[in-house]
């Protein structure tokens, strides 16, 4: 960030905090998850007791084969259509009147999802999800993902009495092809003065991903234990505690798609 003007750098640092000042109430801690967990209510196809324990211990889990290869490929085609149609717009930082954009810090283009604009006979997810725009979401494949993520929320609510999530937001993001590599600098998803996100669940829509494409999710391990790079392969779901796990998107050289589900 050495070539970034001082005023911009200060603005970035005010948003990309180091975890200090995040209240205990905004975290999901080990005591809350485990002492109020009724594992008999867990749907292991969504999340297992072992995964809940790992989420507490390490702050993140990885689930492969979340929907199946065929549905993932269908979602990918739809995401590509959204990009070509201009529905996706540059992602911002901050919120409201203080929101701003800087592609060197955050290189994705995004849209927000809202189920009441989906035309389908299938079950719709809970209300409160944002918008991709009229007539954009008409596919059963994206609905399958939204429904599955909604099932995950409901199962956590019924299995962990202290969880009680009543609000979610879902974002479709693409890092367009770029020979120089598109990134998202190191940050937390929950921070002082920002959204009280508790869990982040990222579903990757890159069925043909290969190492040369880049775009790994770098997860910084707690207690200064280094980091782990997670490949953004298709049909992979990564779940992490929003206020605990600092992370960044490494340079992405090929079109990279993800749908992120935040639970508040």
Short mmCIF file of C-alpha atoms in Angstrom, two decimals:
data_model
loop_
_atom_site.label_atom_id
_atom_site.label_comp_id
_atom_site.label_asym_id
_atom_site.label_seq_id
_atom_site.Cartn_x
_atom_site.Cartn_y
_atom_site.Cartn_z
CA UNK A 1 0.00 0.00 0.00
CA UNK A 2 3.06 2.28 -0.21
CA UNK A 3 1.82 4.08 -3.35
CA UNK A 4 -1.57 4.91 -1.83
CA UNK A 5 -2.06 8.55 -0.73
CA UNK A 6 -1.86 9.14 3.01
CA UNK A 7 -5.48 10.28 3.38
CA UNK A 8 -6.70 7.17 1.58
CA UNK A 9 -4.42 4.95 3.63
CA UNK A 10 -5.78 6.40 6.86
CA UNK A 11 -9.32 5.80 5.65
CA UNK A 12 -8.45 2.18 4.86
CA UNK A 13 -6.87 1.64 8.26
CA UNK A 14 -9.96 3.02 9.99
CA UNK A 15 -12.01 0.30 8.27
CA UNK A 16 -9.54 -2.58 8.32
CA UNK A 17 -9.15 -2.92 12.06
CA UNK A 18 -7.09 -5.45 13.99
CA UNK A 19 -9.97 -6.81 16.02
CA UNK A 20 -9.55 -4.46 18.97
CA UNK A 21 -12.73 -2.91 20.25
CA UNK A 22 -15.03 -5.66 18.96
CA UNK A 23 -17.38 -6.42 21.82
CA UNK A 24 -17.84 -9.94 23.14
CA UNK A 25 -21.55 -9.63 22.29
CA UNK A 26 -20.72 -9.38 18.56
CA UNK A 27 -18.82 -12.67 18.58
CA UNK A 28 -19.96 -16.25 18.61
CA UNK A 29 -17.76 -17.69 21.32
CA UNK A 30 -17.11 -21.27 22.37
CA UNK A 31 -19.30 -21.06 25.47
CA UNK A 32 -22.37 -19.82 23.58
CA UNK A 33 -22.17 -22.41 20.81
CA UNK A 34 -21.36 -25.48 22.82
CA UNK A 35 -23.25 -25.00 26.09
CA UNK A 36 -26.55 -24.33 24.28
CA UNK A 37 -26.01 -26.89 21.51
CA UNK A 38 -28.54 -29.68 21.09
CA UNK A 39 -26.64 -31.89 18.66
CA UNK A 40 -29.65 -34.18 18.17
CA UNK A 41 -31.29 -31.36 16.18
CA UNK A 42 -28.38 -30.87 13.79
CA UNK A 43 -28.79 -31.90 10.16
CA UNK A 44 -25.37 -33.38 9.40
CA UNK A 45 -25.81 -32.70 5.68
CA UNK A 46 -25.81 -29.00 6.59
CA UNK A 47 -23.46 -28.94 9.58
CA UNK A 48 -22.38 -31.66 11.99
CA UNK A 49 -21.54 -31.61 15.70
CA UNK A 50 -17.89 -32.14 14.79
CA UNK A 51 -17.99 -29.16 12.45
CA UNK A 52 -19.56 -26.95 15.14
CA UNK A 53 -16.76 -27.99 17.51
CA UNK A 54 -14.14 -27.25 14.83
CA UNK A 55 -15.76 -23.87 14.12
CA UNK A 56 -15.36 -23.01 17.80
CA UNK A 57 -11.83 -24.27 18.07
CA UNK A 58 -10.36 -22.93 14.83
CA UNK A 59 -12.81 -20.23 13.73
CA UNK A 60 -13.61 -21.75 10.31
CA UNK A 61 -14.67 -24.94 8.53
CA UNK A 62 -14.66 -26.12 4.90
CA UNK A 63 -17.50 -28.16 3.35
CA UNK A 64 -17.04 -29.60 -0.15
CA UNK A 65 -19.86 -30.89 -2.34
CA UNK A 66 -22.45 -28.60 -0.75
CA UNK A 67 -24.96 -28.70 -3.64
CA UNK A 68 -23.46 -30.97 -6.27
CA UNK A 69 -21.43 -30.38 -9.42
CA UNK A 70 -24.39 -30.03 -11.81
CA UNK A 71 -26.12 -27.28 -9.81
CA UNK A 72 -22.82 -25.47 -9.28
CA UNK A 73 -22.21 -25.43 -13.03
CA UNK A 74 -25.71 -24.05 -13.65
CA UNK A 75 -25.18 -21.28 -11.10
CA UNK A 76 -21.87 -20.46 -12.77
CA UNK A 77 -23.54 -19.94 -16.14
CA UNK A 78 -26.12 -17.66 -14.56
CA UNK A 79 -23.43 -15.66 -12.76
CA UNK A 80 -21.59 -15.17 -16.03
CA UNK A 81 -24.81 -13.87 -17.55
CA UNK A 82 -25.21 -11.33 -14.73
CA UNK A 83 -21.66 -10.07 -15.32
CA UNK A 84 -22.20 -9.69 -19.09
CA UNK A 85 -25.52 -7.88 -18.57
CA UNK A 86 -23.96 -5.22 -16.34
CA UNK A 87 -25.96 -6.18 -13.24
CA UNK A 88 -22.79 -6.41 -11.12
CA UNK A 89 -21.27 -3.14 -9.91
CA UNK A 90 -17.95 -2.31 -8.16
CA UNK A 91 -17.95 -3.32 -4.50
CA UNK A 92 -17.67 -0.53 -1.95
CA UNK A 93 -16.26 -0.15 1.55
CA UNK A 94 -17.93 1.54 4.47
CA UNK A 95 -21.68 2.14 4.46
CA UNK A 96 -24.30 4.77 3.69
CA UNK A 97 -22.97 8.22 2.85
CA UNK A 98 -19.44 7.19 3.86
CA UNK A 99 -19.25 4.31 1.34
CA UNK A 100 -16.34 4.54 -1.11
CA UNK A 101 -14.60 2.49 -3.80
CA UNK A 102 -10.94 1.71 -4.47
CA UNK A 103 -10.22 -1.11 -6.92
CA UNK A 104 -6.66 -1.56 -5.67
CA UNK A 105 -8.07 -2.48 -2.26
CA UNK A 106 -11.21 -4.29 -3.37
CA UNK A 107 -11.34 -5.54 -6.95
CA UNK A 108 -14.70 -7.29 -7.16
CA UNK A 109 -18.03 -6.38 -8.73
CA UNK A 110 -21.15 -7.33 -6.79
CA UNK A 111 -24.93 -7.49 -6.51
CA UNK A 112 -27.24 -8.18 -3.56
CA UNK A 113 -29.87 -10.92 -3.60
CA UNK A 114 -33.58 -10.53 -2.66
CA UNK A 115 -35.95 -13.51 -2.79
CA UNK A 116 -39.16 -11.55 -3.44
CA UNK A 117 -37.88 -10.80 -6.95
CA UNK A 118 -37.48 -14.50 -7.75
CA UNK A 119 -40.18 -16.08 -9.87
CA UNK A 120 -40.46 -19.72 -8.87
CA UNK A 121 -42.86 -22.28 -7.45
CA UNK A 122 -40.14 -23.44 -5.06
CA UNK A 123 -39.89 -22.42 -1.42
CA UNK A 124 -38.47 -18.94 -1.01
CA UNK A 125 -35.79 -18.12 1.56
CA UNK A 126 -36.51 -15.90 4.55
CA UNK A 127 -37.21 -12.26 3.78
CA UNK A 128 -34.62 -9.61 4.51
CA UNK A 129 -32.16 -10.53 1.74
CA UNK A 130 -31.07 -7.66 -0.49
CA UNK A 131 -31.52 -7.28 -4.26
CA UNK A 132 -30.03 -8.35 -7.60
CA UNK A 133 -32.58 -6.25 -9.46
CA UNK A 134 -35.87 -6.99 -11.17
CA UNK A 135 -36.13 -10.11 -13.30
CA UNK A 136 -32.54 -11.12 -12.55
CA UNK A 137 -33.17 -14.13 -10.34
CA UNK A 138 -35.49 -16.49 -12.13
CA UNK A 139 -33.48 -19.72 -11.92
CA UNK A 140 -34.14 -22.78 -9.82
CA UNK A 141 -30.39 -23.36 -9.42
CA UNK A 142 -29.71 -20.10 -7.57
CA UNK A 143 -32.89 -20.67 -5.58
CA UNK A 144 -31.54 -24.09 -4.60
CA UNK A 145 -28.51 -22.42 -3.09
CA UNK A 146 -30.52 -19.70 -1.32
CA UNK A 147 -32.89 -22.32 0.09
CA UNK A 148 -29.99 -24.48 1.26
CA UNK A 149 -28.33 -21.53 2.99
CA UNK A 150 -31.65 -20.64 4.58
CA UNK A 151 -31.95 -24.24 5.80
CA UNK A 152 -28.49 -23.89 7.34
CA UNK A 153 -29.60 -20.78 9.26
CA UNK A 154 -32.78 -22.48 10.46
CA UNK A 155 -30.89 -25.56 11.57
CA UNK A 156 -28.41 -23.48 13.56
CA UNK A 157 -31.30 -21.61 15.17
CA UNK A 158 -33.09 -24.80 16.19
CA UNK A 159 -29.92 -26.54 17.39
CA UNK A 160 -28.17 -23.67 19.23
CA UNK A 161 -30.59 -21.71 21.39
CA UNK A 162 -28.12 -18.83 21.88
CA UNK A 163 -27.71 -18.34 18.12
CA UNK A 164 -31.17 -16.96 17.25
CA UNK A 165 -30.30 -15.43 13.86
CA UNK A 166 -33.15 -13.28 12.52
CA UNK A 167 -31.32 -11.38 9.77
CA UNK A 168 -29.15 -12.38 6.82
CA UNK A 169 -27.66 -10.71 3.75
CA UNK A 170 -26.45 -12.46 0.60
CA UNK A 171 -24.04 -11.09 -1.98
CA UNK A 172 -22.95 -12.32 -5.39
CA UNK A 173 -19.38 -11.25 -6.17
CA UNK A 174 -17.14 -11.64 -9.21
CA UNK A 175 -13.46 -10.85 -9.62
CA UNK A 176 -13.20 -10.23 -13.38
CA UNK A 177 -10.31 -11.59 -15.42
CA UNK A 178 -7.23 -9.40 -14.96
CA UNK A 179 -3.62 -10.14 -15.92
CA UNK A 180 -2.46 -8.05 -12.94
CA UNK A 181 -4.74 -9.89 -10.51
CA UNK A 182 -7.78 -8.59 -8.63
CA UNK A 183 -7.68 -8.71 -4.81
CA UNK A 184 -9.53 -7.80 -1.63
CA UNK A 185 -7.12 -6.60 1.04
CA UNK A 186 -6.85 -8.17 4.49
CA UNK A 187 -9.89 -7.42 6.69
CA UNK A 188 -12.56 -8.67 9.11
CA UNK A 189 -16.22 -9.04 8.12
CA UNK A 190 -17.38 -7.63 11.45
CA UNK A 191 -15.82 -4.51 12.96
CA UNK A 192 -16.58 -1.62 15.35
CA UNK A 193 -19.19 0.70 13.90
CA UNK A 194 -19.95 -1.77 11.12
CA UNK A 195 -22.39 -4.64 10.65
CA UNK A 196 -22.79 -7.08 13.54
CA UNK A 197 -22.16 -10.12 11.36
CA UNK A 198 -21.62 -13.30 13.34
CA UNK A 199 -21.06 -15.98 10.71
CA UNK A 200 -19.81 -15.71 7.12
CA UNK A 201 -20.60 -18.55 4.69
CA UNK A 202 -18.98 -18.34 1.23
CA UNK A 203 -20.12 -20.63 -1.59
CA UNK A 204 -17.67 -20.82 -4.50
CA UNK A 205 -18.94 -21.08 -8.07
CA UNK A 206 -15.74 -21.98 -9.95
CA UNK A 207 -16.12 -25.58 -11.19
CA UNK A 208 -13.12 -25.36 -13.56
CA UNK A 209 -10.78 -23.58 -11.12
CA UNK A 210 -7.06 -24.33 -11.37
CA UNK A 211 -4.13 -23.06 -9.33
CA UNK A 212 -2.96 -20.66 -12.05
CA UNK A 213 -6.30 -18.83 -11.76
CA UNK A 214 -5.36 -17.58 -8.27
CA UNK A 215 -7.98 -15.97 -6.04
CA UNK A 216 -7.38 -18.17 -3.00
CA UNK A 217 -9.01 -17.11 0.25
CA UNK A 218 -6.15 -16.49 2.69
CA UNK A 219 -7.40 -17.15 6.20
CA UNK A 220 -5.19 -15.72 8.96
CA UNK A 221 -5.07 -18.18 11.83
CA UNK A 222 -5.60 -16.97 15.36
CA UNK A 223 -2.80 -16.50 17.89
CA UNK A 224 -0.28 -15.58 15.17
CA UNK A 225 -0.15 -19.14 13.84
CA UNK A 226 0.31 -18.07 10.24
CA UNK A 227 -2.30 -18.49 7.53
CA UNK A 228 -4.05 -21.05 5.37
CA UNK A 229 -4.83 -20.53 1.70
CA UNK A 230 -8.18 -22.02 0.68
CA UNK A 231 -8.76 -22.78 -3.00
CA UNK A 232 -12.06 -21.27 -4.33
CA UNK A 233 -13.10 -24.49 -6.04
CA UNK A 234 -16.63 -25.02 -7.24
CA UNK A 235 -19.29 -26.34 -4.83
CA UNK A 236 -17.13 -25.54 -1.77
CA UNK A 237 -18.66 -23.77 1.23
CA UNK A 238 -16.40 -22.02 3.73
CA UNK A 239 -17.95 -20.94 7.03
CA UNK A 240 -16.12 -18.74 9.52
CA UNK A 241 -16.74 -16.56 12.55
CA UNK A 242 -16.96 -13.06 11.10
CA UNK A 243 -15.34 -11.15 13.96
CA UNK A 244 -12.56 -13.69 14.64
CA UNK A 245 -11.13 -14.57 11.25
CA UNK A 246 -9.13 -11.97 9.37
CA UNK A 247 -8.89 -12.85 5.69
CA UNK A 248 -8.12 -11.58 2.20
CA UNK A 249 -8.56 -12.60 -1.42
CA UNK A 250 -5.24 -13.28 -3.10
CA UNK A 251 -4.64 -12.01 -6.67
CA UNK A 252 -7.26 -13.50 -8.99
CA UNK A 253 -6.36 -13.68 -12.68
CA UNK A 254 -9.42 -15.47 -14.05
CA UNK A 255 -13.13 -14.84 -13.52
CA UNK A 256 -13.84 -15.88 -9.91
CA UNK A 257 -17.39 -16.11 -8.52
CA UNK A 258 -18.65 -16.51 -4.98
CA UNK A 259 -21.97 -16.09 -3.18
CA UNK A 260 -21.58 -14.95 0.42
CA UNK A 261 -24.22 -15.45 3.10
CA UNK A 262 -23.82 -13.34 6.27
CA UNK A 263 -25.74 -14.30 9.42
CA UNK A 264 -26.31 -11.53 11.97
#
